[in-house]
XYZ file of C-alpha atoms in Angstrom:
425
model
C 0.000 0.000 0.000
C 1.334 3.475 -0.575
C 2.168 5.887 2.012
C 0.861 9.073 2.283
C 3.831 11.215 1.771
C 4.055 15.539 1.199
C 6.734 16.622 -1.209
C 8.382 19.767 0.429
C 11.459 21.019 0.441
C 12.234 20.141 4.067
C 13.830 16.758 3.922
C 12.919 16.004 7.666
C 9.283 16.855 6.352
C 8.862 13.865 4.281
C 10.380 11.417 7.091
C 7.727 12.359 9.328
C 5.155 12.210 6.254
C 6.755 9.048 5.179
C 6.546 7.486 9.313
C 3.044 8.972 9.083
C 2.283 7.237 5.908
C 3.910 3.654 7.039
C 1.974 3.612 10.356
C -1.154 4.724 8.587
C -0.401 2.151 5.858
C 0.034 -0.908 8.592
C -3.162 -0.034 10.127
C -5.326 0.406 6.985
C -3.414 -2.865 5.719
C -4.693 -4.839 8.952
C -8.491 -3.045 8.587
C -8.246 -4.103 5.129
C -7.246 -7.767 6.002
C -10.547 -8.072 8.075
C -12.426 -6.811 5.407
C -11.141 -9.203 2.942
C -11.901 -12.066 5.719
C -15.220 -11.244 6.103
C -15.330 -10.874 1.703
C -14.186 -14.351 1.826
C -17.097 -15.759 3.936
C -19.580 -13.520 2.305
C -18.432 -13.869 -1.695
C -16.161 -17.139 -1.584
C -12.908 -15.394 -2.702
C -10.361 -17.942 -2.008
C -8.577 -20.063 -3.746
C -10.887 -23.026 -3.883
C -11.436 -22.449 -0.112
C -14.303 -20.715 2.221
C -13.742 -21.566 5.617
C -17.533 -20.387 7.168
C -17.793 -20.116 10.525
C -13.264 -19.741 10.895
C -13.054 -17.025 9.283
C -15.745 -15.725 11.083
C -13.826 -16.175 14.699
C -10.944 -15.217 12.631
C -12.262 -11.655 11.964
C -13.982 -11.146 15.656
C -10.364 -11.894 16.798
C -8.154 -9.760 14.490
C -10.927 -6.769 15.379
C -10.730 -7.302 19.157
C -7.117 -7.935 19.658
C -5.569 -5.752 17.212
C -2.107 -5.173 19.486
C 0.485 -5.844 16.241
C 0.916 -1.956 16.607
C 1.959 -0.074 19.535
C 3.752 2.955 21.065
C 6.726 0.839 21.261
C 6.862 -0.282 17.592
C 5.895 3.190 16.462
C 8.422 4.516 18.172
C 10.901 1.686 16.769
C 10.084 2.753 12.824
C 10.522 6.098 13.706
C 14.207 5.443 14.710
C 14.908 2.853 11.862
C 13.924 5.609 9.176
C 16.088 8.326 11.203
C 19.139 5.835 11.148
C 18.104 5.320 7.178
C 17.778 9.151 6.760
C 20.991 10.375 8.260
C 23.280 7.067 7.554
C 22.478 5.348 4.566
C 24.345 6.148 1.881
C 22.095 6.718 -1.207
C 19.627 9.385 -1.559
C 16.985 8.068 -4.040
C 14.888 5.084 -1.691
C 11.826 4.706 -2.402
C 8.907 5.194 -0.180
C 6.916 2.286 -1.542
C 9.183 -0.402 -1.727
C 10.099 0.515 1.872
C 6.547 0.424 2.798
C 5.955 -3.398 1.295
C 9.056 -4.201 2.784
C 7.281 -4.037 5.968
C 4.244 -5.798 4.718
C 6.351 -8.649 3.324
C 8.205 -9.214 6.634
C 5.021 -9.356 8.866
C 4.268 -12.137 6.620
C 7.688 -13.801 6.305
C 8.403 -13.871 10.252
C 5.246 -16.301 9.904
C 8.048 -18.539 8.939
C 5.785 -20.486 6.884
C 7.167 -20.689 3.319
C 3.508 -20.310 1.491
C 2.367 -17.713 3.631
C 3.313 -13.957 1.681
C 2.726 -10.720 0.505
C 1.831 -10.059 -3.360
C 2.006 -6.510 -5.021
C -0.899 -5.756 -7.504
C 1.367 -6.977 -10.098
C 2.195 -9.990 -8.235
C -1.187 -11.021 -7.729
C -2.086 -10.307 -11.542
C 0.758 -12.295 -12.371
C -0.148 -15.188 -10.047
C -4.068 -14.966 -11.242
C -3.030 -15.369 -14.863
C -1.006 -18.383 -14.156
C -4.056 -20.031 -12.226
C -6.201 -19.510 -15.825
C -3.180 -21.628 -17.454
C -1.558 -18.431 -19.551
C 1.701 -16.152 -18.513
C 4.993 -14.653 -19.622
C 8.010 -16.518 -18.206
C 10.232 -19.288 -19.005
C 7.258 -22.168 -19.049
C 8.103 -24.699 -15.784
C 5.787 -25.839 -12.940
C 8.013 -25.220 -9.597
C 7.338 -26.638 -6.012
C 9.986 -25.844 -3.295
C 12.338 -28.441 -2.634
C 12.250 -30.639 0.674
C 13.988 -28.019 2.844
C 11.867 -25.662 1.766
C 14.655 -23.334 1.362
C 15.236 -23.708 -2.782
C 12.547 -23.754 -5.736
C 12.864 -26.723 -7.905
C 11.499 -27.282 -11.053
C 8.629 -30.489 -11.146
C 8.504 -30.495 -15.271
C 8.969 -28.201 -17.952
C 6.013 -27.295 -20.051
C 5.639 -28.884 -23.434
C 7.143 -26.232 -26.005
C 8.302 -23.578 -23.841
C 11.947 -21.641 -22.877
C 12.283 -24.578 -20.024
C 11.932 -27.555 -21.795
C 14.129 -25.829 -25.048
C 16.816 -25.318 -22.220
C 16.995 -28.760 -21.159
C 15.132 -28.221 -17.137
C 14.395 -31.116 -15.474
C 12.210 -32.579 -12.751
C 14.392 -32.254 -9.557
C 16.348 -29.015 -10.776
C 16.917 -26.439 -7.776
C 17.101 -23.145 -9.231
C 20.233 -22.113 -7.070
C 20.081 -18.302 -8.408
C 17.780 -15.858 -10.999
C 19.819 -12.950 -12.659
C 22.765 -13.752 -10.187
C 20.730 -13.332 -6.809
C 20.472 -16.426 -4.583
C 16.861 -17.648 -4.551
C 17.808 -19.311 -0.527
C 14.518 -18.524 1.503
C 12.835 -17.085 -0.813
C 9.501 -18.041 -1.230
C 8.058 -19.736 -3.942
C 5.587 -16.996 -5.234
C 8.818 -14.735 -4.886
C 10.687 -16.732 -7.171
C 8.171 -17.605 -9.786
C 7.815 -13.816 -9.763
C 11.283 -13.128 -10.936
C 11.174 -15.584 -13.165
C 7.998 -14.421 -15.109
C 8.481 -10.580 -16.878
C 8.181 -9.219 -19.995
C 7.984 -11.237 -23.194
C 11.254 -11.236 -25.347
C 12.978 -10.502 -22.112
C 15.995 -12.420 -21.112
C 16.164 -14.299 -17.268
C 19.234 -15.797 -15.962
C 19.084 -18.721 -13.867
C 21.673 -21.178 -12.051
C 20.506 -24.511 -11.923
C 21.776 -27.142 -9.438
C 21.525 -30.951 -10.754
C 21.919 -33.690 -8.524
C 23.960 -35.616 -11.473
C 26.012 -33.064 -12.116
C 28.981 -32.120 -10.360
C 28.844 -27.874 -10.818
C 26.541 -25.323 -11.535
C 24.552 -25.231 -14.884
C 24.336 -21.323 -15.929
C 21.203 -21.056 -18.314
C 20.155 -17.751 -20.154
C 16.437 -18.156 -21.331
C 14.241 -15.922 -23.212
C 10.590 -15.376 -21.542
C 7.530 -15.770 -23.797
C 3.497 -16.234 -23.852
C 3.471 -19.414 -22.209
C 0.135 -21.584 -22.410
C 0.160 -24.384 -19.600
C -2.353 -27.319 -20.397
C -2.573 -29.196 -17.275
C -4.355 -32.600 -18.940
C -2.660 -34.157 -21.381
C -3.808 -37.953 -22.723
C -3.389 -40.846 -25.197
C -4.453 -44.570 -25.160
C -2.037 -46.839 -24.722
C -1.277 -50.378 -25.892
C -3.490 -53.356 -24.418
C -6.998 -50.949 -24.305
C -4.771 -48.810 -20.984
C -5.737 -44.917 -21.133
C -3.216 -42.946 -19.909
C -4.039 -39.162 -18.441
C -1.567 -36.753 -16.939
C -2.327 -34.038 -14.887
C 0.513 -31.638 -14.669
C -1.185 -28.984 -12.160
C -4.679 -28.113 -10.884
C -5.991 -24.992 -11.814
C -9.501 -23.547 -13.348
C -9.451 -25.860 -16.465
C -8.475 -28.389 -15.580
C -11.539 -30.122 -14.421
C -13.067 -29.191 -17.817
C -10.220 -30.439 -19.426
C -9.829 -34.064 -17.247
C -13.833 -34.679 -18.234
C -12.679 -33.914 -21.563
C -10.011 -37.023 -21.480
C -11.388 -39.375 -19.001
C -14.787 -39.614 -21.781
C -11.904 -39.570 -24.342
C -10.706 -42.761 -23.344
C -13.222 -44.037 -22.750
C -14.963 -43.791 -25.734
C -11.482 -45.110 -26.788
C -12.148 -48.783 -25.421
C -10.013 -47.860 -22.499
C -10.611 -51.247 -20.150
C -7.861 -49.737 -17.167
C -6.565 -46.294 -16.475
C -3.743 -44.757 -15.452
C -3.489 -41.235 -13.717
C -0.118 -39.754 -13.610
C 0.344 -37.133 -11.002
C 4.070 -37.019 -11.154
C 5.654 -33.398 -10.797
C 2.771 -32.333 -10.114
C 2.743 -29.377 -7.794
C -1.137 -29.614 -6.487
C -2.669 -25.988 -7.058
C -6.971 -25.403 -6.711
C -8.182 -26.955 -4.374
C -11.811 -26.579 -6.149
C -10.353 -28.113 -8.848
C -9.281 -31.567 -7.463
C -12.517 -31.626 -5.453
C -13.989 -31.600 -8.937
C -11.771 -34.443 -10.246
C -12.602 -36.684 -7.447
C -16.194 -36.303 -7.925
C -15.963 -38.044 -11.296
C -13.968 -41.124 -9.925
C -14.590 -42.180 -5.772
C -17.325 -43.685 -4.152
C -19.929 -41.812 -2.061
C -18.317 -40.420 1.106
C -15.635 -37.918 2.204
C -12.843 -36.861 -0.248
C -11.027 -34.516 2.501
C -11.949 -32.293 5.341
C -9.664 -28.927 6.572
C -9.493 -28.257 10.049
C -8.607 -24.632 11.060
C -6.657 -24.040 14.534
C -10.030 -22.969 16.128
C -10.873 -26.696 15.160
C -13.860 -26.039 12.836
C -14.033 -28.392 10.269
C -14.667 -28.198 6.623
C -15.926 -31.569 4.390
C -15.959 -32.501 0.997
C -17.844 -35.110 -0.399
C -18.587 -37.240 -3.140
C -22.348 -38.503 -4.019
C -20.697 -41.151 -5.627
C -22.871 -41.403 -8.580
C -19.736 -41.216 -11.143
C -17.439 -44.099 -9.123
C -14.729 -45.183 -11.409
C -15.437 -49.095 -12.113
C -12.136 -50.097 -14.139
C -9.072 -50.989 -12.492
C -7.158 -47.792 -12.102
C -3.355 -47.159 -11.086
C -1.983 -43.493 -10.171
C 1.649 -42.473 -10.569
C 3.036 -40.504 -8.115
C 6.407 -39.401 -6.964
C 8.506 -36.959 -4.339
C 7.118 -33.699 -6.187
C 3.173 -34.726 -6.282
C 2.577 -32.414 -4.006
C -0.840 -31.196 -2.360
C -3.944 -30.734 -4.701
C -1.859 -34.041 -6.279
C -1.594 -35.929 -2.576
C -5.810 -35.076 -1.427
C -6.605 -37.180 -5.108
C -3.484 -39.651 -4.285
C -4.515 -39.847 -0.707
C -8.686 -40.114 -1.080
C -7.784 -43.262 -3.869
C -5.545 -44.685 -1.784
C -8.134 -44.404 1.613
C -10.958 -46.387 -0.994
C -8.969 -48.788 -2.618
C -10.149 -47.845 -5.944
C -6.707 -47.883 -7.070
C -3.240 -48.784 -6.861
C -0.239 -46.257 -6.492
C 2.821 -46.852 -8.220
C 6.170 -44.920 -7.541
C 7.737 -43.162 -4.638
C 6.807 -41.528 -1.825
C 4.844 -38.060 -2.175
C 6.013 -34.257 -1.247
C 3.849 -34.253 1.813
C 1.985 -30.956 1.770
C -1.048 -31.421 3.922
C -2.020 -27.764 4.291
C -4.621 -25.352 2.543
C -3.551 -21.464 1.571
C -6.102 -18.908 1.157
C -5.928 -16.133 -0.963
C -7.328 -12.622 -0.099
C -7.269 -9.820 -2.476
C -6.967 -6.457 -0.381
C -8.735 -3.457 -2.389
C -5.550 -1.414 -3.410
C -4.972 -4.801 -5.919
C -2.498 -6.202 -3.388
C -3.195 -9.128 -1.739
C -2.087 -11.380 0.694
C -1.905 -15.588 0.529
C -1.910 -17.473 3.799
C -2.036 -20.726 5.152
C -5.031 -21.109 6.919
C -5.849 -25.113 7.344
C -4.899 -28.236 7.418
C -6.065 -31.259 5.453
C -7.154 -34.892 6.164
C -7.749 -38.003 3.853
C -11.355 -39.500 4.090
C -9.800 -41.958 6.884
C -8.561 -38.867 9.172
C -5.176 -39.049 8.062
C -3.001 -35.553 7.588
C 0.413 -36.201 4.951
C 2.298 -32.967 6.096
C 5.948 -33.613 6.407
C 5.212 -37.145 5.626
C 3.818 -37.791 1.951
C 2.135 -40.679 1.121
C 3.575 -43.904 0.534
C 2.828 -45.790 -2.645
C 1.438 -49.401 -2.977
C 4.087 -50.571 -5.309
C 7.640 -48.853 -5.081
C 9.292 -47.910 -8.128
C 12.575 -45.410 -8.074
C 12.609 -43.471 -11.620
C 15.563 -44.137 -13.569
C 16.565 -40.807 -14.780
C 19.550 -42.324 -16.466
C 17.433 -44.243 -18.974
C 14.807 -41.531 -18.841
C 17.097 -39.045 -20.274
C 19.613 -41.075 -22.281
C 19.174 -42.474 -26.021
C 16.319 -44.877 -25.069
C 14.073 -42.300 -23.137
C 12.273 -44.817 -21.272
C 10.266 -44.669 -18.709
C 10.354 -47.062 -15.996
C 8.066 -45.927 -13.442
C 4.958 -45.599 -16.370
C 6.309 -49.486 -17.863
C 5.550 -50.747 -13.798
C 2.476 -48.740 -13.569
C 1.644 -51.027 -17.262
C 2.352 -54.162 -15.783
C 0.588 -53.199 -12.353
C -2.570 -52.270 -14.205
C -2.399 -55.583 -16.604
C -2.385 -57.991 -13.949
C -5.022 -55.607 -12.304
C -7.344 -56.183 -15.655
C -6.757 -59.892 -15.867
């Protein structure tokens, strides 16, 4: 948000303007936050998410116990912005970057990695990538397991990443020479993304490799399908889903009835690499394959509980397998985990990311906006995957060797085959 500030010629003038401005800012920012709350439980604006009666005690507490600003701390910016004033050495800050400096580092000493602050063009740039279209270098990126690096999950078909050679597994070590360490991931898909015909650098860290791999890409329009599908040998249909976002329950229907009307006689799901993202949108997907019951619940820390369910009136009734691996992550592990709860299916491959919590988005009204963490999730048989993934019914380590070399094969998908054929016998 942007501080009030009076241009005068009095330099001291516009530190006090500026002090007014930030405290001003922090406590419009924290009326606005309410605001947005109560939006949320009156419109639905989250992402996939409406928390009811949460949000409610949310809002009655944020109003009541608003003690985030005091004398003290007033007092404490005031002296930070003398010091900056009469010791720092360059003469041209800027008011507004110092301003969401402070709004991104209420957020960060969360110390949650998902929880943080978007400018207006942040959030713009994070709601076009939900719609499946942006400007950047074309990868889908989780943060590793330390949650300390971004890593690429898989490059988009056709774009700058998959030109350059990305992989699954990459950390992205730097972006135009600044160290991407504790940065969070919306921080460093930002400076990623820009301009198209622009030029990003990025230093990529590969397990098999023994240094650094320096990349210079060119950004561009990139379209992200998220469904992708084909029938396989032996009547198998095969569907990837590379993320979930708002077409891509549109866009599974689309295959699964493709397949089907294909002969398919077993399926298999591949949620490898992929990051999880709506939470609307897997709720859709598992509508059209589980049984009547729950698919997950979210609990809040006030212990109010949100279900979704299933009427169970599409239930898959072919033998199904699901790939998964180390970066299905979230939206990925509710699907993974809900199959797994029913036995409707087997899961082939390694253990998942293990991200069993639900972020909120809330749009403040100056176009900035704010995404939090604000649940956790449980399968249908009360069990919650963060920090612990989910472990597959039939291990299989991906050879990335043979994946990558002159054969290109894939050894994890050739298990899942055999899996599924004894599974149709």
């Amino acid at each position: 948000m942007e501080p009030q500030t009076v241009k005068t010629k009095s330099k001291k003038t516009d530190n006090s303007s500026f002090i007014l401005g930030l405290i001003i800012g922090i406590l419009v920012t924290l009326l606005l936050v309410a605001l947005v709350i109560l939006g949320v439980i009156l419109f639905g604006k989250s992402n996939g998410l409406s928390q009811g009666s949460a949000e409610k005690k949310k809002l009655e507490k944020l109003l009541e116990d608003n003690d985030l600003v005091d004398e003290q701390m007033l007092q404490k910016l005031s002296s930070i912005e003398d010091v900056i004033d009469k010791y720092y050495y360059k003469d041209d800050l800027d008011d507004e970057v110092l301003s969401e400096g402070i709004y991104r580092g209420i957020l960060d000493a969360v110390g949650d990695p998902y929880t943080c602050y978007f400018s207006e063009e942040e959030l713009e740039e994070m709601l076009e990538s939900s719609e499946g279209v942006y400007y950047g270098i074309g990868a889908y990126v989780t943060l590793d397991q330390s949650g300390m690096y971004p890593m690429i999950t898989a490059p988009i078909a056709g774009s700058p990443a998959e030109e350059a050679d990305l992989r699954p597994g990459d950390i992205v070590y730097e972006i135009n020479g600044e160290p991407t360490y504790g940065k969070s991931l919306d921080a460093a898909v930002t400076m990623m993304r820009g301009k198209e015909g622009t030029e990003v650098e990025v230093t990529i860290l590969r397990s098999t490799e023994s240094e650094y791999i320096h990349l210079t890409l060119v950004r561009r329009r990139v379209e992200a399908p998220t469904v992708t599908y084909e029938m396989l040998e032996d009547n198998i249909g095969y569907i990837q889903i590379t993320q979930f976002s708002e077409v891509t329950v549109d866009q599974f229907a689309d295959a699964l009835a493709s397949v089907r009307a294909s002969g398919m006689e077993g399926l298999i799901i591949d949620l490898r690499a992929n990051p999880g993202g709506s939470l609307t949108s897997v709720i859709g997907i598992g509508r059209m394959l589980l049984p009547e019951g729950l698919i997950m619940y979210t609990e809040d820390k006030y212990g109010d509980r949100d279900e979704y369910k299933c009427d169970g009136k599409r239930e898959f009734d072919k033998p199904l397998v699901v790939l998964v691996d180390g970066n299905s992550a979230s939206a990925s592990e509710v699907l993974a985990g809900a199959i797994k709860d029913y036995e409707l299916g087997t899961l082939v491959g390694t253990t998942t990311f293990g991200k069993g919590i639900v972020q909120t988005i809330l749009p403040l009204n100056d176009g900035s906006g704010i995404k939090i963490t604000t649940s956790s999730y449980y399968s249908p048989k009360g069990t919650n995957i963060h920090g612990t993934g989910i472990e597959p019914d039939v291990v299989c380590e991906f050879d990335s060797e043979a994946y990558y070399g002159e054969e290109q094969f894939d050894n994890q998908l050739d298990r899942a085959k055999e899996v599924l054929k004894d599974m149709m016998e």
